[in-house]
Short mmCIF file of C-alpha atoms in Angstrom, two decimals:
data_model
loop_
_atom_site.label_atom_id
_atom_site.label_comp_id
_atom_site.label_asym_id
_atom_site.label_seq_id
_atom_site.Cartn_x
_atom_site.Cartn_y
_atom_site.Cartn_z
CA UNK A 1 20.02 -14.38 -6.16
CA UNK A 2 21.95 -17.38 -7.38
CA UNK A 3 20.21 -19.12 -10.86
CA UNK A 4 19.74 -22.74 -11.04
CA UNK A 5 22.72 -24.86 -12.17
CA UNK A 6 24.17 -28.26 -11.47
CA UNK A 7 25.82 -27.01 -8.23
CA UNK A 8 23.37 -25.31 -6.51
CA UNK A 9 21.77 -28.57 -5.71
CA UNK A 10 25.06 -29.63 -3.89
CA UNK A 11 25.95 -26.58 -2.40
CA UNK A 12 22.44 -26.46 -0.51
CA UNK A 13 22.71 -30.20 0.61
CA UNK A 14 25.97 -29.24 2.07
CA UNK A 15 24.54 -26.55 4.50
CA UNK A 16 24.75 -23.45 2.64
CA UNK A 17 22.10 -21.02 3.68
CA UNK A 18 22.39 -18.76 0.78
CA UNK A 19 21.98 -21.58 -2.01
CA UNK A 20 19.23 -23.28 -0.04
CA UNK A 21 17.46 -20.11 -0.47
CA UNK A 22 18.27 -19.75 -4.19
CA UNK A 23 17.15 -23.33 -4.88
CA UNK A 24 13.78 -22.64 -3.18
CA UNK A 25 13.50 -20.07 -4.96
CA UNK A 26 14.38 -21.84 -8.44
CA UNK A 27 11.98 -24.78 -7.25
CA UNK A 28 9.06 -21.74 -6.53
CA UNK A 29 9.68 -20.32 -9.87
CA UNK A 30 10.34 -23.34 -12.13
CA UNK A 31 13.20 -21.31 -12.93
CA UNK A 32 15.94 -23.92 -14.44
CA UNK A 33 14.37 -26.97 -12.68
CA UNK A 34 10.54 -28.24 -12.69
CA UNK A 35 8.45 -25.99 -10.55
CA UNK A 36 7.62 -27.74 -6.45
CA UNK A 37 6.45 -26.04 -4.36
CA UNK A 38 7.13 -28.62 -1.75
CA UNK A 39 10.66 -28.64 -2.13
CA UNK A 40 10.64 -25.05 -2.23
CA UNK A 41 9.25 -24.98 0.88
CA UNK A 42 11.69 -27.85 2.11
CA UNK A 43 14.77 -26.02 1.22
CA UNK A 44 12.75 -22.39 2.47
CA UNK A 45 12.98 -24.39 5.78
CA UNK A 46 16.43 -25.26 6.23
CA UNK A 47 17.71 -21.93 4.73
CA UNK A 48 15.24 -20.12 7.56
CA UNK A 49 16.28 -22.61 10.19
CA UNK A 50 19.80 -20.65 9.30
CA UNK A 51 18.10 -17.32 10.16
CA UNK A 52 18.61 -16.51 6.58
CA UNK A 53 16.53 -13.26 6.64
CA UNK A 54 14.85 -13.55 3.01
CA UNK A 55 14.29 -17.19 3.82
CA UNK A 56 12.10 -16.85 6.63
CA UNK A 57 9.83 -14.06 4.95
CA UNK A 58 9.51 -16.55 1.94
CA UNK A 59 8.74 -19.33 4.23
CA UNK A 60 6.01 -17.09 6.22
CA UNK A 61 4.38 -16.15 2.53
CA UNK A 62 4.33 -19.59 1.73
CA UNK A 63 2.35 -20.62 5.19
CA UNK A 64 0.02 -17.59 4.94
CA UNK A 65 -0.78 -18.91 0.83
CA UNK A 66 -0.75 -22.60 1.93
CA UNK A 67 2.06 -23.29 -1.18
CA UNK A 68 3.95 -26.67 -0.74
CA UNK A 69 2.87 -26.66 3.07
CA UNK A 70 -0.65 -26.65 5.02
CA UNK A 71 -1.87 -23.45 5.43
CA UNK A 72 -1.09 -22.08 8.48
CA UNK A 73 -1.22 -18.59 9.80
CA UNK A 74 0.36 -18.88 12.59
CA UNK A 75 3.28 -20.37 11.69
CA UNK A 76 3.19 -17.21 8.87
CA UNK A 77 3.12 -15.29 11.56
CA UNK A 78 6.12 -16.65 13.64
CA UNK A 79 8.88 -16.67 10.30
CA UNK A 80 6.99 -13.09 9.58
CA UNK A 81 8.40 -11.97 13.28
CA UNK A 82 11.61 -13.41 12.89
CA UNK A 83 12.79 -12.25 9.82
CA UNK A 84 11.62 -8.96 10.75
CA UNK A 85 13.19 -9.24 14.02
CA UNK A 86 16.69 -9.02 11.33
CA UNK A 87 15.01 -6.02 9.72
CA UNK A 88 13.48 -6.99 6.57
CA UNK A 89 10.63 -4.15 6.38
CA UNK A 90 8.14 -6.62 3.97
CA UNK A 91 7.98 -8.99 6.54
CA UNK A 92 7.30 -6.05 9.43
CA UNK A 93 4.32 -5.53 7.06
CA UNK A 94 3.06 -8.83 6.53
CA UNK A 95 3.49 -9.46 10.46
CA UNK A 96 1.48 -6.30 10.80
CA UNK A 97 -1.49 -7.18 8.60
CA UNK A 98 -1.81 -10.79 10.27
CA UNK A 99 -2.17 -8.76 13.54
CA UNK A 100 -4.54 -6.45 12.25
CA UNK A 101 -6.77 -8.81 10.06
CA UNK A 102 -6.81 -11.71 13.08
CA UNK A 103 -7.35 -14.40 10.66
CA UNK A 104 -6.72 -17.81 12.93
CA UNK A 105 -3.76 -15.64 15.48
CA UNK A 106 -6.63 -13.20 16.64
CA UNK A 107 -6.74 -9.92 15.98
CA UNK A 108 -3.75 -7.49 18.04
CA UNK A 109 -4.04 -4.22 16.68
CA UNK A 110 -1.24 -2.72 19.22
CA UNK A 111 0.84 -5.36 17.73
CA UNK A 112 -0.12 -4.73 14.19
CA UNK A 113 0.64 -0.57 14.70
CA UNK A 114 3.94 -1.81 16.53
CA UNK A 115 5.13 -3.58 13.10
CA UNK A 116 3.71 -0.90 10.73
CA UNK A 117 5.45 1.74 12.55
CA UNK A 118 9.12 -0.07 12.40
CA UNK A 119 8.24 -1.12 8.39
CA UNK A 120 7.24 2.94 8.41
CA UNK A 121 10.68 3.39 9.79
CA UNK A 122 11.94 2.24 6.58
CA UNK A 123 10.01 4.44 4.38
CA UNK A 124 7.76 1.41 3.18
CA UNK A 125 5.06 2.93 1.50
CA UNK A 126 2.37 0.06 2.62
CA UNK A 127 3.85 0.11 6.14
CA UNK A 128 2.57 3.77 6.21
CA UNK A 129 -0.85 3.77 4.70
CA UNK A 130 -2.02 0.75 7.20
CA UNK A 131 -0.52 2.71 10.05
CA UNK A 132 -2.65 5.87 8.59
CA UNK A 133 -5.42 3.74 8.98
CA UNK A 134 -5.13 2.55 12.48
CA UNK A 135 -4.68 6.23 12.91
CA UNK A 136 -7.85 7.32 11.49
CA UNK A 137 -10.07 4.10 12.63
CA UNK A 138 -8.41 4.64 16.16
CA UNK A 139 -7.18 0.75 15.98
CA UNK A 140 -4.36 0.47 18.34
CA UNK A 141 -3.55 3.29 19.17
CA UNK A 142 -5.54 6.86 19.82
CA UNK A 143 -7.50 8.41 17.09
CA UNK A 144 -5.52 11.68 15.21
CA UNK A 145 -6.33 12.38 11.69
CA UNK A 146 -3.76 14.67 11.78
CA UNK A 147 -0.77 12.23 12.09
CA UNK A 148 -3.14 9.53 9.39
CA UNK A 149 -3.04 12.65 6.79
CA UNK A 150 0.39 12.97 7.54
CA UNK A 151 1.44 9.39 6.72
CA UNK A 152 -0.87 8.90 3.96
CA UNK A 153 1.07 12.29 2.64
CA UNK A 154 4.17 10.17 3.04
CA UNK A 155 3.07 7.17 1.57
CA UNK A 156 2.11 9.00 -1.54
CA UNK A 157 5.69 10.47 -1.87
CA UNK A 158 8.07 8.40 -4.47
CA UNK A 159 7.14 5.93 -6.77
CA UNK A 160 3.61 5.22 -7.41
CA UNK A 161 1.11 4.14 -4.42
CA UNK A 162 -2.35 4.09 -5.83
CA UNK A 163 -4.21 3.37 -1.76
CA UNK A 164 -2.36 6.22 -0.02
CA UNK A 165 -3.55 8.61 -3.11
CA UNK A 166 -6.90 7.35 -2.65
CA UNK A 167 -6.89 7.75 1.07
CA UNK A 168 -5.03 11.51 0.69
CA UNK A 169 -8.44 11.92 -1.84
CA UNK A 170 -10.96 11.04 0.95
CA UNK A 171 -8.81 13.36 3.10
CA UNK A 172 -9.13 16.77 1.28
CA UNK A 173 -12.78 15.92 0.30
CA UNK A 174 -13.88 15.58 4.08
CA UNK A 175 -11.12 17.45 5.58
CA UNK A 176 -9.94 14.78 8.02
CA UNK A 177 -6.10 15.83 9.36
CA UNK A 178 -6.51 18.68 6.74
CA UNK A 179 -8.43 21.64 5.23
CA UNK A 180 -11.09 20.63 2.81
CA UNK A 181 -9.68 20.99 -0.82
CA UNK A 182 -12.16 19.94 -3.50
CA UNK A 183 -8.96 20.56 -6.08
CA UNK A 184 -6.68 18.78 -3.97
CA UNK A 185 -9.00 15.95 -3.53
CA UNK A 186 -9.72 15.67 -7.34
CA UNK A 187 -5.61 15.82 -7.99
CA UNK A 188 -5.22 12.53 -5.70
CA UNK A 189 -8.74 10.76 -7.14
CA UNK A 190 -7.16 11.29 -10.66
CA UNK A 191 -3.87 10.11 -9.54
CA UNK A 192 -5.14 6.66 -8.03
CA UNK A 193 -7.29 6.44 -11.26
CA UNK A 194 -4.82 6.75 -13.75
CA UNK A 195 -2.85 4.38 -11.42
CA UNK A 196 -5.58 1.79 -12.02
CA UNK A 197 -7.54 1.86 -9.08
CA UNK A 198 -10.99 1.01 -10.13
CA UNK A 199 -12.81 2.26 -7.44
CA UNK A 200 -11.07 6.09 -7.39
CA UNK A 201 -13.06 6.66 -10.74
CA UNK A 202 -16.44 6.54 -8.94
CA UNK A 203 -15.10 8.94 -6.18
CA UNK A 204 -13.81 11.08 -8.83
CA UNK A 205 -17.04 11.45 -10.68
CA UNK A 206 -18.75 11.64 -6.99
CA UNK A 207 -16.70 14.38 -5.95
CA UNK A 208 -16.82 16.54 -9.81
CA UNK A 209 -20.57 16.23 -9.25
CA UNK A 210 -20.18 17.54 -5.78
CA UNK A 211 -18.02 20.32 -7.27
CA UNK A 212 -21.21 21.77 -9.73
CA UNK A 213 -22.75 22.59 -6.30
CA UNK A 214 -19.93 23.68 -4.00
CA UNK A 215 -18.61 25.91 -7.13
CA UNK A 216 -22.11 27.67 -8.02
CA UNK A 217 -22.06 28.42 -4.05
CA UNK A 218 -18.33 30.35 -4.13
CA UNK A 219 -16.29 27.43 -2.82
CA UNK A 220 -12.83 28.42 -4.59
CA UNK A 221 -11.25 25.05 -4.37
CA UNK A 222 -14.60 23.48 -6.01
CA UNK A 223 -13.98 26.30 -9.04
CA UNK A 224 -11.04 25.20 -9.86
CA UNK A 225 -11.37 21.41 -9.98
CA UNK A 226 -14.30 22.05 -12.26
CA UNK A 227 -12.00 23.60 -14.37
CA UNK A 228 -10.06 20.67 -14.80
CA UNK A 229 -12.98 18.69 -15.29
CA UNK A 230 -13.93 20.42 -18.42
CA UNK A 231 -10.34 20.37 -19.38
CA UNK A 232 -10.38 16.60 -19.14
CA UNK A 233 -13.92 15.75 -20.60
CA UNK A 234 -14.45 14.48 -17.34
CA UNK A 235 -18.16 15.67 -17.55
CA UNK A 236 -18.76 14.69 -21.02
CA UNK A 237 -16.83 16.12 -23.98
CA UNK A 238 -13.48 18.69 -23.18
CA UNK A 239 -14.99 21.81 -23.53
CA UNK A 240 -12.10 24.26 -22.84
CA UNK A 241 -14.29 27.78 -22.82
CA UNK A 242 -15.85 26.45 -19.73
CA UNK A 243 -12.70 25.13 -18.62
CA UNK A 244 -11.22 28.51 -18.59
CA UNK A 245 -14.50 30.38 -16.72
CA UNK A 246 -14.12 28.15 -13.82
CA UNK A 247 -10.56 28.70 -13.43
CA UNK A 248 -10.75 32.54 -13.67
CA UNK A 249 -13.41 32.01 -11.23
CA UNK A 250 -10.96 29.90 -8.93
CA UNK A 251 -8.36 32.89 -9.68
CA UNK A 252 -10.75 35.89 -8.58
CA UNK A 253 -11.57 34.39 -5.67
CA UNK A 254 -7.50 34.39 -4.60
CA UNK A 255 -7.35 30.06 -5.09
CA UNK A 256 -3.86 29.44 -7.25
CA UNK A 257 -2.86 26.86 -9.55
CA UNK A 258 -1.68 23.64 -7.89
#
């Protein structure tokens, strides 16, 4: 990405694609030059008109935000398509979600699962948590919790996804594509808390109150998450001696450390 300076402006009136970009960008930003968002979108416009790839996905997330142009979904929609018709995997996305949400285009969830699956294709990480969902809500394709586990698994891999831990969470607790895990479903509740996802604190202390019950009735998984609520004060203070019954109790009944 080019920075602002006194040639930029020249360079983009002259045609070039790459500097129009830059300068919307700079214009978006207030980087180097007072912040417009109409002339970002101006110079968004004749960068995209270009088929400058990064241009048109700008241009579509100014349209869907209504920033220095009219809100207007589906002309978000249409410079969504075509820069991910040159293979820019946030704009698959962002196609995907119009499609799926219907907001002013109508909803197309066959549409929507056709975009997540090509962003999906690129490991995006949001690409394969929505196309989880369509897989477990049955939108746009048939209903197999099997293959939404499986790309919520995916989604979690890498860097830090706080949904797809959530949704991998829900997935052990009620065994949907997989074997119920209480243990396994605390692991990904604590993961999309510490990752700052409000609401996987209430499902944590849902599920470690769940646990007091499955664990007093021999459910091995249940043991052992108990034990790492103790460990972690997650049921008042740490209390470690209780920490260590429930994971000898996890251990007797054959359930290892994961």
């Amino acid at each position: 990405m080019m920075d602002f300076n006194e040639k930029l402006p020249m360079l983009a009136e002259s045609g070039d694609a790459e500097a129009q970009y830059a300068l919307a960008q700079c214009l978006f930003a207030g980087r180097g030059v007072i912040l417009d968002n109409v002339k970002a979108a101006y110079w968004a416009l004749r960068s995209a008109e270009q088929d400058n790839m990064s241009a048109q996905h700008f241009l579509g997330l100014l349209y869907k935000a209504g920033l220095g142009v009219e809100r207007d979904l589906n002309a978000a929609v249409y410079w969504y398509t075509q820069a991910a018709e040159q293979g820019c995997s946030g704009a698959m996305v962002d196609a995907g979600i119009l499609y799926y949400d219907g907001e002013e285009i109508g909803s197309n969830f066959e549409k929507a699962v056709f975009w997540f699956r090509k962003a999906a294709a690129h490991k995006n990480k949001e690409a394969l948590y929505r196309l989880g969902l369509c897989y477990q809500n049955g939108n746009g394709v048939e209903r197999n919790l099997r293959k939404a586990f499986l790309c919520y698994q995916s989604a979690a891999e890498g860097a830090a996804y706080a949904n797809a831990y959530i949704a991998l969470g829900n997935c052990f607790e009620k065994g949907l594509g997989t074997v119920k895990n209480f243990a396994l479903a605390g692991k990904w509740y604590r993961k999309a808390a510490s990752s700052g996802l409000t609401s996987a604190k209430k499902q944590l202390k849902r599920i470690n109150s769940e646990c007091l019950i499955a664990a007093e009735n021999g459910d091995a998984s249940a043991c052992y998450n108990l034990g790492v609520c103790y460990r972690n004060g997650e049921l008042g203070k740490p209390d470690f001696e209780k920490s260590e019954y429930w994971f000898k109790k996890a251990s007797e009944k054959g359930y290892e450390n994961i």
